[in-house]
Coordinates of C-alpha atoms in Angstrom, one line a residue:
M1 CA 28.4 -1.1 3.2
R2 CA 30.5 -4.3 4.0
E3 CA 29.2 -4.3 7.6
L4 CA 25.5 -4.5 6.7
I5 CA 26.0 -7.8 4.8
P6 CA 24.7 -11.1 6.3
E7 CA 27.7 -12.7 7.4
E8 CA 26.8 -16.1 5.7
L9 CA 26.6 -14.2 2.3
I10 CA 29.8 -12.6 2.7
R11 CA 31.3 -16.0 3.4
I12 CA 29.8 -17.6 0.4
L13 CA 31.0 -14.8 -2.0
E14 CA 34.5 -14.7 -0.8
G15 CA 34.7 -18.6 -0.4
A16 CA 33.4 -19.5 -3.8
S17 CA 36.0 -19.5 -6.5
E18 CA 33.1 -19.7 -9.2
L19 CA 31.7 -16.4 -8.0
G20 CA 34.8 -14.2 -8.4
R21 CA 32.6 -11.8 -10.7
A22 CA 29.8 -11.8 -8.4
Y23 CA 28.1 -8.3 -7.5
L24 CA 25.3 -7.4 -5.2
V25 CA 22.7 -5.3 -7.0
G26 CA 19.5 -3.3 -7.0
G27 CA 17.4 -2.8 -3.9
C28 CA 19.8 -4.0 -1.3
V29 CA 22.7 -1.5 -2.6
R30 CA 20.3 1.4 -2.7
D31 CA 18.8 0.6 0.6
A32 CA 22.2 -0.3 2.3
L33 CA 23.1 3.5 1.2
L34 CA 20.0 5.0 2.5
G35 CA 20.7 2.9 5.9
V36 CA 17.3 1.3 5.5
P37 CA 17.2 -2.3 6.6
C38 CA 17.1 -4.9 3.9
K39 CA 15.8 -8.2 3.9
D40 CA 16.4 -9.1 0.1
W41 CA 19.8 -9.6 -1.0
D42 CA 20.4 -10.3 -4.8
V43 CA 23.3 -11.1 -6.5
E44 CA 24.5 -11.2 -10.3
V45 CA 27.2 -13.6 -11.2
Y46 CA 29.2 -12.8 -14.4
G47 CA 31.3 -15.4 -16.4
I48 CA 29.5 -18.6 -15.2
G49 CA 26.5 -20.6 -16.7
C50 CA 23.3 -21.4 -15.0
D51 CA 24.0 -25.0 -14.6
E52 CA 27.7 -24.2 -13.3
L53 CA 26.2 -21.8 -11.0
V54 CA 23.6 -24.0 -9.2
S55 CA 26.5 -26.7 -8.9
A56 CA 28.4 -23.9 -7.2
L57 CA 25.7 -22.9 -4.7
G58 CA 24.9 -26.4 -3.8
K59 CA 27.8 -26.7 -1.8
W60 CA 26.9 -23.9 0.5
G61 CA 23.0 -24.7 1.0
R62 CA 19.5 -25.7 -0.9
A63 CA 19.9 -24.2 -4.4
D64 CA 16.7 -24.1 -6.1
L65 CA 16.2 -22.7 -9.7
V66 CA 13.0 -20.9 -9.1
G67 CA 12.7 -19.3 -12.6
R68 CA 14.7 -21.0 -15.3
S69 CA 13.2 -18.5 -17.7
F70 CA 14.6 -15.6 -15.7
G71 CA 17.8 -17.5 -14.5
V72 CA 17.0 -17.1 -10.9
I73 CA 18.5 -19.3 -8.2
K74 CA 17.4 -19.0 -4.4
L75 CA 20.0 -20.2 -2.3
T76 CA 18.8 -21.5 1.2
V77 CA 21.5 -21.6 3.8
A78 CA 21.7 -23.7 7.3
G79 CA 20.1 -20.9 9.3
G80 CA 17.1 -20.7 7.0
E81 CA 18.4 -17.1 5.3
T82 CA 17.8 -17.1 1.4
F83 CA 19.6 -15.3 -1.4
D84 CA 18.7 -14.8 -4.8
F85 CA 21.6 -15.3 -7.5
A86 CA 21.0 -14.3 -11.2
I87 CA 22.7 -14.6 -14.4
P88 CA 22.8 -11.4 -16.3
R89 CA 20.5 -11.1 -19.2
R90 CA 19.4 -9.1 -22.1
D91 CA 15.6 -8.3 -22.4
S92 CA 13.9 -7.5 -25.9
K93 CA 10.6 -6.4 -26.2
V94 CA 9.0 -8.5 -28.9
A95 CA 5.3 -8.2 -28.1
P96 CA 2.8 -6.5 -25.9
G97 CA 2.2 -7.8 -22.5
H98 CA 4.8 -8.0 -19.6
K99 CA 5.1 -11.7 -21.1
G100 CA 6.0 -10.1 -24.4
F101 CA 9.7 -10.1 -23.8
E102 CA 12.4 -12.5 -25.5
I103 CA 15.2 -13.4 -22.8
E104 CA 18.9 -14.1 -23.6
F105 CA 21.3 -14.8 -21.0
D106 CA 24.9 -13.8 -21.4
P107 CA 27.4 -14.6 -18.6
D108 CA 29.8 -12.3 -20.7
I109 CA 27.7 -9.2 -20.7
T110 CA 29.3 -6.2 -19.0
P111 CA 28.2 -4.9 -15.8
E112 CA 27.4 -1.4 -17.5
E113 CA 25.4 -3.0 -20.1
A114 CA 23.6 -5.2 -17.6
A115 CA 22.7 -2.2 -15.3
S116 CA 21.4 -0.2 -18.5
R117 CA 18.7 -2.2 -18.5
R118 CA 17.3 -1.6 -14.8
D119 CA 14.7 0.9 -14.4
F120 CA 16.1 3.8 -12.5
T121 CA 19.7 5.0 -11.6
I122 CA 19.2 4.0 -7.9
N123 CA 18.6 0.7 -8.6
A124 CA 21.4 0.2 -11.2
L125 CA 23.8 0.2 -8.4
M126 CA 26.2 -2.6 -8.0
Y127 CA 28.6 -3.4 -5.0
D128 CA 31.8 -5.4 -5.5
L129 CA 32.3 -7.3 -2.2
R130 CA 35.8 -8.3 -2.7
N131 CA 37.2 -5.0 -3.8
D132 CA 34.5 -3.0 -1.6
E133 CA 33.6 -0.8 -4.4
I134 CA 30.1 0.4 -5.6
L135 CA 29.8 0.5 -9.3
D136 CA 27.8 3.3 -10.1
F137 CA 27.6 3.6 -14.1
F138 CA 24.6 6.1 -14.4
G139 CA 24.9 8.4 -11.3
G140 CA 22.6 6.6 -9.1
R141 CA 24.7 7.5 -6.2
K142 CA 24.3 11.4 -6.6
D143 CA 20.7 10.9 -7.5
L144 CA 20.0 9.1 -4.2
E145 CA 21.8 11.9 -2.4
N146 CA 19.7 14.5 -4.2
R147 CA 16.6 12.6 -4.1
V148 CA 16.0 12.5 -7.6
L149 CA 14.3 9.6 -9.4
R150 CA 15.9 9.1 -13.0
H151 CA 15.6 6.3 -15.4
A152 CA 18.6 4.6 -16.1
G153 CA 18.8 4.1 -20.0
A154 CA 16.6 3.7 -23.2
A155 CA 15.3 0.3 -22.3
F156 CA 13.0 2.0 -19.6
V157 CA 10.3 2.1 -22.3
E158 CA 10.1 -1.5 -23.0
D159 CA 8.3 -2.3 -19.5
P160 CA 5.3 0.3 -19.0
L161 CA 5.1 -1.0 -15.3
R162 CA 8.3 1.1 -14.5
T163 CA 6.0 4.4 -14.3
L164 CA 4.1 2.8 -11.4
R165 CA 7.5 1.4 -9.9
G166 CA 8.5 5.1 -10.0
M167 CA 5.5 6.0 -8.2
Q168 CA 6.1 4.0 -5.4
F169 CA 9.5 4.4 -5.4
A170 CA 8.8 8.3 -5.3
A171 CA 6.8 7.8 -2.3
R172 CA 8.9 5.2 -0.5
F173 CA 12.4 7.3 -0.8
D174 CA 10.7 10.8 -1.0
L175 CA 12.0 11.5 -4.8
A176 CA 11.3 14.1 -7.3
P177 CA 11.3 12.6 -10.7
A178 CA 14.0 13.9 -13.2
P179 CA 12.3 16.1 -15.9
E180 CA 13.4 13.7 -18.8
T181 CA 12.0 11.1 -16.7
V182 CA 8.4 12.5 -16.5
T183 CA 8.6 12.9 -20.6
L184 CA 9.8 9.3 -20.8
C185 CA 6.9 7.9 -18.8
R186 CA 4.5 10.2 -20.4
S187 CA 5.4 8.7 -23.8
I188 CA 4.4 5.2 -22.8
K189 CA 1.4 6.1 -21.0
G190 CA -0.5 3.9 -23.7
G191 CA 1.3 0.9 -22.4
F192 CA -1.1 0.8 -19.4
H193 CA -3.4 -1.4 -21.1
E194 CA -0.8 -4.4 -21.5
L195 CA -0.1 -4.3 -17.8
A196 CA -1.7 -7.5 -16.0
K197 CA -3.8 -6.3 -12.8
E198 CA -1.7 -8.3 -10.6
R199 CA 1.1 -6.0 -11.5
L200 CA -0.6 -3.1 -10.7
R201 CA -1.7 -4.5 -7.3
E202 CA 1.9 -5.1 -6.4
E203 CA 2.9 -1.8 -6.9
W204 CA 0.1 0.2 -5.5
F205 CA 0.5 -2.3 -2.3
K206 CA 4.3 -1.5 -2.0
W207 CA 2.8 2.3 -2.2
A208 CA 0.4 2.0 0.6
A209 CA 2.4 -0.5 2.9
K210 CA 6.0 1.4 2.7
S211 CA 5.6 5.1 1.5
V212 CA 7.2 7.9 3.8
R213 CA 5.6 10.7 1.8
P214 CA 2.6 9.0 -0.3
S215 CA 1.8 12.3 -1.9
A216 CA 5.2 12.0 -3.9
G217 CA 3.8 8.9 -5.8
L218 CA 0.5 10.6 -6.4
L219 CA 2.1 13.7 -7.7
F220 CA 4.3 11.5 -9.9
L221 CA 1.2 10.2 -11.3
E222 CA -0.2 13.4 -12.1
Q223 CA 3.0 14.7 -13.5
T224 CA 3.5 11.7 -15.7
Q225 CA -0.3 11.9 -16.9
W226 CA -0.7 8.1 -15.7
V227 CA -3.3 9.6 -13.3
E228 CA -5.8 9.5 -16.4
H229 CA -5.6 5.6 -15.8
F230 CA -6.9 6.3 -12.3
P231 CA -10.1 8.4 -12.9
E232 CA -11.1 8.1 -9.3
I233 CA -7.9 10.1 -8.2
G234 CA -7.7 12.2 -11.2
A235 CA -11.4 13.4 -10.5
L236 CA -10.2 14.6 -7.0
R237 CA -8.0 17.6 -8.6
S238 CA -10.9 19.4 -10.0
T239 CA -13.3 19.2 -7.1
P240 CA -13.1 22.4 -4.8
Q241 CA -13.4 22.4 -1.3
D242 CA -14.7 25.4 1.1
P243 CA -11.7 27.3 2.1
E244 CA -12.6 27.8 5.5
W245 CA -12.7 24.0 6.4
H246 CA -10.0 23.3 3.8
P247 CA -7.5 25.9 3.3
E248 CA -5.1 23.5 1.6
G249 CA -6.8 23.5 -1.8
D250 CA -8.9 21.1 -3.7
V251 CA -9.7 17.5 -2.8
F252 CA -6.7 16.2 -4.5
A253 CA -4.2 18.2 -2.3
H254 CA -6.2 17.3 0.9
T255 CA -6.0 13.8 0.0
C256 CA -2.1 14.0 -0.4
H257 CA -2.0 15.9 3.0
C258 CA -4.0 13.2 4.5
C259 CA -1.8 10.2 3.1
D260 CA 1.5 12.1 4.3
A261 CA -0.1 12.5 7.7
L262 CA -1.1 8.8 8.0
A263 CA 2.4 7.8 7.1
R264 CA 3.9 9.9 9.9
L265 CA 1.6 8.4 12.8
P266 CA 3.8 6.2 14.8
E267 CA 0.3 3.9 15.3
W268 CA 0.3 3.4 11.5
N269 CA 4.2 2.6 11.3
G270 CA 3.7 0.1 14.1
L271 CA 1.2 -2.2 12.2
G272 CA 1.7 -5.2 10.1
E273 CA 1.8 -4.9 6.5
E274 CA -1.9 -5.8 5.6
S275 CA -3.1 -3.3 8.2
R276 CA -1.0 -0.5 6.7
I277 CA -2.0 -0.8 3.2
V278 CA -5.8 -1.0 4.6
Y279 CA -5.7 2.4 6.2
M280 CA -3.3 4.0 3.5
L281 CA -6.0 2.8 0.8
G282 CA -8.8 4.0 3.3
T283 CA -7.4 7.5 3.3
L284 CA -6.5 7.4 -0.4
C285 CA -10.1 6.6 -1.1
H286 CA -11.8 8.3 1.8
D287 CA -13.0 11.5 -0.3
F288 CA -13.9 9.6 -3.4
G289 CA -17.2 10.6 -3.3
K290 CA -17.0 14.4 -3.3
P291 CA -16.5 14.8 -7.1
E292 CA -19.9 13.5 -7.3
T293 CA -21.5 15.5 -4.6
T294 CA -19.7 19.1 -4.3
H295 CA -21.8 21.7 -5.1
E296 CA -22.5 25.4 -3.8
K297 CA -25.1 26.1 -1.3
L298 CA -26.3 29.4 0.4
R299 CA -25.6 28.7 4.3
D300 CA -25.5 31.4 7.0
G301 CA -25.9 34.2 4.6
R302 CA -23.1 33.0 2.1
M303 CA -22.3 30.6 -0.6
R304 CA -20.5 27.4 0.7
I305 CA -18.7 24.7 -0.9
V306 CA -20.5 21.6 0.5
S307 CA -20.5 17.5 -0.2
P308 CA -23.6 16.2 1.5
G309 CA -23.4 12.3 1.3
H310 CA -20.1 11.8 -0.1
A311 CA -19.0 9.2 2.5
G312 CA -21.6 6.8 1.0
V313 CA -21.2 7.6 -2.2
G314 CA -17.5 7.2 -1.9
V315 CA -17.9 3.6 -1.1
D316 CA -19.0 2.6 -4.7
V317 CA -16.2 4.7 -6.3
A318 CA -13.6 3.2 -3.8
E319 CA -14.9 -0.3 -4.7
T320 CA -14.5 0.5 -8.5
F321 CA -10.6 1.8 -7.9
L322 CA -9.8 -1.3 -5.4
S323 CA -11.1 -3.8 -8.2
R324 CA -9.1 -1.4 -10.8
I325 CA -5.9 -2.3 -9.0
D326 CA -7.0 -5.7 -8.0
A327 CA -7.1 -5.5 -4.4
P328 CA -8.5 -9.0 -3.0
L329 CA -11.8 -9.2 -1.2
E330 CA -10.3 -9.3 2.1
I331 CA -8.8 -5.7 1.7
R332 CA -11.9 -4.4 0.1
R333 CA -14.2 -5.5 2.7
R334 CA -11.8 -3.6 5.2
V335 CA -11.6 -0.2 3.1
R336 CA -15.2 -0.1 2.7
P337 CA -16.4 1.0 6.1
L338 CA -13.5 3.2 6.7
V339 CA -14.7 5.4 3.6
Q340 CA -18.6 4.9 4.5
N341 CA -17.9 5.9 8.3
H342 CA -15.0 8.5 8.1
M343 CA -17.5 11.0 9.3
A344 CA -18.6 9.3 12.2
H345 CA -17.0 11.2 14.7
L346 CA -19.3 14.3 14.0
D347 CA -22.2 12.2 14.8
T348 CA -23.6 12.5 18.4
I349 CA -21.7 10.1 20.7
S350 CA -23.7 7.8 22.6
D351 CA -23.4 4.0 23.9
R352 CA -26.0 3.5 21.1
S353 CA -24.5 5.3 18.1
V354 CA -20.8 3.4 19.3
R355 CA -22.5 0.0 19.3
R356 CA -23.8 0.7 15.9
L357 CA -20.9 2.0 14.5
A358 CA -18.8 -0.9 15.9
K359 CA -21.3 -3.3 14.0
R360 CA -21.2 -1.1 10.8
M361 CA -17.3 -1.2 11.1
H362 CA -17.0 -5.0 11.0
P363 CA -14.5 -6.4 9.7
E364 CA -12.6 -3.4 10.6
T365 CA -12.7 -1.7 14.1
I366 CA -13.3 1.9 15.4
E367 CA -9.5 1.5 16.5
G368 CA -8.6 1.4 12.7
L369 CA -11.2 4.1 11.5
G370 CA -9.7 6.4 14.1
L371 CA -6.4 6.3 12.2
V372 CA -8.3 7.5 8.9
I373 CA -10.3 10.2 10.8
A374 CA -7.0 11.4 12.4
A375 CA -5.2 11.6 9.0
D376 CA -8.4 13.3 7.3
H377 CA -8.3 16.0 10.2
M378 CA -4.5 16.3 10.0
G379 CA -4.9 16.9 6.1
R380 CA -5.6 20.5 6.3
P381 CA -2.4 22.7 6.6
P382 CA -2.1 25.3 7.6
K383 CA -4.5 24.4 10.5
P384 CA -2.9 22.5 13.2
A385 CA -2.0 18.9 12.6
E386 CA -3.7 17.1 15.6
A387 CA -6.6 14.7 15.9
P388 CA -9.9 16.2 16.5
M389 CA -11.6 16.2 20.1
T390 CA -14.6 14.8 18.7
L391 CA -12.2 11.4 17.7
M392 CA -11.1 11.4 21.3
T393 CA -14.7 11.2 22.5
L394 CA -15.6 8.6 20.3
R395 CA -12.4 6.4 21.0
E396 CA -13.3 7.1 24.9
K397 CA -16.5 5.8 24.5
A398 CA -15.6 2.8 22.3
R399 CA -12.9 1.9 25.0
E400 CA -15.7 2.2 27.8
L401 CA -17.9 -0.4 25.9
D402 CA -15.1 -2.6 25.1
L403 CA -15.7 -1.9 21.5
E404 CA -12.5 -0.2 19.8
Q405 CA -11.3 -3.4 18.5
A406 CA -14.2 -5.5 18.0
A407 CA -17.6 -5.3 16.8
P408 CA -20.5 -6.1 19.5
K409 CA -21.7 -10.0 19.9
P410 CA -25.2 -11.1 20.2
V411 CA -26.1 -11.9 23.9
L412 CA -29.4 -13.9 22.7
L413 CA -28.4 -16.9 20.5
G414 CA -30.4 -19.6 18.8
R415 CA -29.3 -22.3 21.4
H416 CA -31.3 -20.1 23.9
L417 CA -34.4 -20.1 21.8
L418 CA -34.0 -23.9 21.2
D419 CA -33.8 -24.4 24.9
R420 CA -37.2 -22.8 25.3
G421 CA -38.7 -25.0 22.5
M422 CA -38.7 -22.8 19.5
K423 CA -37.7 -24.5 16.4
P424 CA -35.2 -23.4 13.8
G425 CA -36.7 -21.4 11.0
P426 CA -37.3 -17.9 9.7
E427 CA -39.3 -16.8 12.7
M428 CA -36.3 -17.6 14.7
G429 CA -34.0 -15.6 12.7
A430 CA -36.2 -12.7 12.6
L431 CA -36.4 -12.9 16.7
L432 CA -32.7 -13.2 17.0
E433 CA -32.4 -10.1 14.8
R434 CA -35.0 -8.0 16.5
A435 CA -33.3 -9.1 19.9
F436 CA -29.8 -7.8 18.4
E437 CA -31.3 -4.6 17.5
A438 CA -32.8 -4.1 20.9
Q439 CA -29.2 -5.0 22.3
L440 CA -27.4 -2.4 20.1
D441 CA -30.3 0.1 21.5
G442 CA -29.2 -0.6 25.0
A443 CA -32.5 -2.8 26.2
F444 CA -30.1 -5.3 27.7
S445 CA -26.2 -6.1 27.9
E446 CA -26.3 -9.6 29.3
L447 CA -28.1 -12.8 29.2
T448 CA -30.5 -12.4 32.0
G449 CA -31.5 -9.0 30.5
A450 CA -32.0 -10.7 27.4
L451 CA -34.1 -13.5 28.6
D452 CA -36.4 -10.8 30.2
W453 CA -36.7 -9.0 26.9
L454 CA -37.4 -12.3 25.3
E455 CA -40.5 -13.1 27.7
T456 CA -42.0 -9.9 26.5
N457 CA -41.1 -9.6 22.9
S458 CA -41.9 -13.2 21.7

């Protein structure tokens, strides 16, 4: 593990005599054992007070006490790297909510007792750099090898958020929960209402941005019964689908497969964090309208399961869910058109239809919509995991019109009307809107044509 640690951090840990009992803790140890690149390096220091630690670290860079109530010191070294150092502590639950903890710092606490207060065994691992030794008090290394998610100790129940942390860990590392951990999570599901919305958002966004098997997180919610707190997802389980088109099962099963398919797409993995979040949430929400619209209908001489209009209905349901997890406006504005238009590839593809689709997608793009459509089509095993030909046609037409990554822009602008003596006001706005509609219909594509249109339509 030593070879994965930044050289500057090794130099500090080995060179500062005050840090004789310092251990790398938590996610950085877990990620190093998994071979996952780590950005955040956390160090827990024993046998020293907070003021002494700040003084000792000040010799190596800028030491900022960023959370006195949590005993966290952020050290920024010359090259710009930052490392978090902390004093071990005991947290006692004294009141509801995430602020209802009484925190006691104790530099003389044992590493085992400190580790027991962490959430899961895979996060309770420590690394002693000086002795090149992994401290594993609760079998976290074995759980990691066996891909098991298990709580570290009895303190788990003090923070209900740990269930949602379990959701995103299960999805990020493809873990199956230990039965006793599932039981424990069920026992604290009533604490959901103590959680601040921003904490929900943080865990859901980690699920959306970092999952390798998103379905593991959704199944974890179902197993622990925490899906009850997200009824938009829970309703998918009881919603059937036509087996000819969806042999994989109900809408929940389909959604799980779709999210997993998206996580396997190289295009999704190559995106920035916000876009990965947007497209994973778009895929999660794309069939939220089916519980309300699904029914049986006689078609071609047999009863079929249909969900007419589910894309449009799903927009409001998705908005409710996104508000529930405190997704910011810019995320919601991008997810909504993905839900609304995820069936667009089944419409007739023409210059006109693609121009109008690109306009409807704003501030999203047809390119982004294509990822959700592809994931939707791939989420139907045992059918082949491939994008539909209709999506290929849509993408080709969008590229031809240069609309794959942007919405069309009006050719005729207000300044053109002002140049012709028209005064600003409602009539100008209405005329510009008519002109843009005509442009989308193909009446013109450049200014000369727009001015010709204006001669006969004003």
